[in-house]
């Protein structure tokens, strides 16, 4: 049983390799966790360690069930620890690891540059609260590929300050999809750009390709592409939601600007009636939204529908049709 632990750099070696061959297990009961004073938000933290490589085929078990029982609501999220956090670690590599049952999100990548994540298996029950697979914030040049994520929240969440994030070969489900956001909470400024999600499968998730922002924030989410995506029984396969939490709507005159978003080669089935939802702010709207070669049908055989509010852009070979976007008779050029 491993108590909360901090690895703090900088370190003299240019590369540090950790081979995890066995199982690291967290305390089972909340009361058995011994946090350092005012440091109760992380189980294992790596800070300012450049050239860190973690490999080996081992397992990290957060034993989160007692945390989920004691803090089941979204409002309790900050009371629970992240399992593994990387802060200000450049040239980071994670490969061939299993992460299960974190009290909160399994992996956080914060303020990191040049990160490679591959061949991970992240698992938590679908009803476990806030158990994101990987959360990214204030980081650039992050590559995540060839991994399986089954969680109770976002498989991957791309948050404020992130740019040049490339995600491919992810099997997600159950979970809440691969999300940009949420952005702009508590009227904060947000900046996310150059995000590419490709060759991913969403199976039985509540969302697939999702962008979510709070009203009242500012900044932008732009140059985002979801490409070669398969959705299987997904409740909201394609969704932009600028009203992520309706409690924040009253007397709000600004929001995060969403623009230059492309959905290319999206196919599969929707569990809900709306296969495509572009729920943009009614004042500034979303601009340059492109849907090209999209074919989503309903699981129950009914007619798939769309919902569109204040979205501007183009569509080509799109089913269900999105009439709020201009129609292109030929392939859209990028």
mmCIF file of N, CA and C in Angstrom, residues 2-8 25-26 39-47 62 81-87 106-108:
data_model
loop_
_atom_site.group_PDB
_atom_site.id
_atom_site.type_symbol
_atom_site.label_atom_id
_atom_site.label_comp_id
_atom_site.label_asym_id
_atom_site.label_seq_id
_atom_site.Cartn_x
_atom_site.Cartn_y
_atom_site.Cartn_z
ATOM 1 N N UNK A 2 0.686 2.102 -0.986
ATOM 2 C CA UNK A 2 1.531 3.284 -1.150
ATOM 3 C C UNK A 2 0.779 4.540 -0.717
ATOM 4 N N UNK A 3 1.374 5.282 0.217
ATOM 5 C CA UNK A 3 0.814 6.560 0.633
ATOM 6 C C UNK A 3 1.155 7.645 -0.399
ATOM 7 N N UNK A 4 0.457 8.797 -0.364
ATOM 8 C CA UNK A 4 0.750 9.872 -1.316
ATOM 9 C C UNK A 4 2.236 10.189 -1.372
ATOM 10 N N UNK A 5 2.709 10.412 -2.598
ATOM 11 C CA UNK A 5 4.147 10.475 -2.838
ATOM 12 C C UNK A 5 4.447 11.571 -3.851
ATOM 13 N N UNK A 6 5.525 12.331 -3.609
ATOM 14 C CA UNK A 6 5.960 13.391 -4.512
ATOM 15 C C UNK A 6 7.379 13.135 -4.982
ATOM 16 N N UNK A 7 7.574 13.155 -6.301
ATOM 17 C CA UNK A 7 8.906 13.151 -6.909
ATOM 18 C C UNK A 7 9.136 14.555 -7.472
ATOM 19 N N UNK A 8 10.132 15.257 -6.931
ATOM 20 C CA UNK A 8 10.308 16.664 -7.279
ATOM 21 C C UNK A 8 11.688 16.902 -7.878
ATOM 22 N N UNK A 25 -0.563 0.014 -5.242
ATOM 23 C CA UNK A 25 -1.921 0.033 -4.705
ATOM 24 C C UNK A 25 -2.070 1.174 -3.703
ATOM 25 N N UNK A 26 -3.135 1.942 -3.860
ATOM 26 C CA UNK A 26 -3.439 3.028 -2.926
ATOM 27 C C UNK A 26 -4.146 2.479 -1.692
ATOM 28 N N UNK A 39 -2.033 19.163 0.867
ATOM 29 C CA UNK A 39 -1.659 18.535 -0.403
ATOM 30 C C UNK A 39 -2.506 17.278 -0.606
ATOM 31 N N UNK A 40 -3.818 17.464 -0.659
ATOM 32 C CA UNK A 40 -4.709 16.307 -0.717
ATOM 33 C C UNK A 40 -5.319 16.086 -2.102
ATOM 34 N N UNK A 41 -4.714 16.693 -3.137
ATOM 35 C CA UNK A 41 -5.326 16.572 -4.456
ATOM 36 C C UNK A 41 -4.623 15.587 -5.382
ATOM 37 N N UNK A 42 -3.573 14.911 -4.902
ATOM 38 C CA UNK A 42 -2.830 13.987 -5.759
ATOM 39 C C UNK A 42 -2.290 12.821 -4.942
ATOM 40 N N UNK A 43 -2.353 11.642 -5.545
ATOM 41 C CA UNK A 43 -1.745 10.466 -4.919
ATOM 42 C C UNK A 43 -0.255 10.394 -5.261
ATOM 43 N N UNK A 44 0.077 10.337 -6.536
ATOM 44 C CA UNK A 44 1.476 10.264 -6.967
ATOM 45 C C UNK A 44 1.736 11.442 -7.900
ATOM 46 N N UNK A 45 2.706 12.281 -7.547
ATOM 47 C CA UNK A 45 2.988 13.472 -8.349
ATOM 48 C C UNK A 45 4.448 13.507 -8.778
ATOM 49 N N UNK A 46 4.647 13.807 -10.058
ATOM 50 C CA UNK A 46 5.977 14.043 -10.616
ATOM 51 C C UNK A 46 6.041 15.512 -11.019
ATOM 52 N N UNK A 47 6.985 16.251 -10.455
ATOM 53 C CA UNK A 47 7.059 17.688 -10.682
ATOM 54 C C UNK A 47 8.440 18.092 -11.187
ATOM 55 N N UNK A 62 -5.855 2.740 -7.978
ATOM 56 C CA UNK A 62 -6.205 3.822 -7.063
ATOM 57 C C UNK A 62 -7.222 3.465 -6.002
ATOM 58 N N UNK A 81 -8.565 12.908 -4.758
ATOM 59 C CA UNK A 81 -7.252 13.058 -5.378
ATOM 60 C C UNK A 81 -7.170 12.457 -6.779
ATOM 61 N N UNK A 82 -6.406 13.123 -7.630
ATOM 62 C CA UNK A 82 -5.968 12.536 -8.894
ATOM 63 C C UNK A 82 -4.990 11.411 -8.587
ATOM 64 N N UNK A 83 -5.025 10.349 -9.374
ATOM 65 C CA UNK A 83 -4.110 9.233 -9.101
ATOM 66 C C UNK A 83 -2.666 9.599 -9.422
ATOM 67 N N UNK A 84 -2.399 10.029 -10.663
ATOM 68 C CA UNK A 84 -1.027 10.339 -11.082
ATOM 69 C C UNK A 84 -1.028 11.685 -11.800
ATOM 70 N N UNK A 85 -0.207 12.594 -11.326
ATOM 71 C CA UNK A 85 -0.135 13.935 -11.921
ATOM 72 C C UNK A 85 1.298 14.231 -12.363
ATOM 73 N N UNK A 86 1.408 14.760 -13.578
ATOM 74 C CA UNK A 86 2.695 15.210 -14.103
ATOM 75 C C UNK A 86 2.625 16.723 -14.267
ATOM 76 N N UNK A 87 3.491 17.425 -13.545
ATOM 77 C CA UNK A 87 3.488 18.885 -13.599
ATOM 78 C C UNK A 87 4.834 19.397 -14.095
ATOM 79 N N UNK A 106 -7.555 9.719 -13.622
ATOM 80 C CA UNK A 106 -6.443 8.774 -13.508
ATOM 81 C C UNK A 106 -5.089 9.431 -13.762
ATOM 82 N N UNK A 107 -5.000 10.261 -14.804
ATOM 83 C CA UNK A 107 -3.732 10.891 -15.171
ATOM 84 C C UNK A 107 -3.987 12.356 -15.492
ATOM 85 N N UNK A 108 -3.178 13.250 -14.923
ATOM 86 C CA UNK A 108 -3.204 14.668 -15.278
ATOM 87 C C UNK A 108 -1.865 15.058 -15.882
#
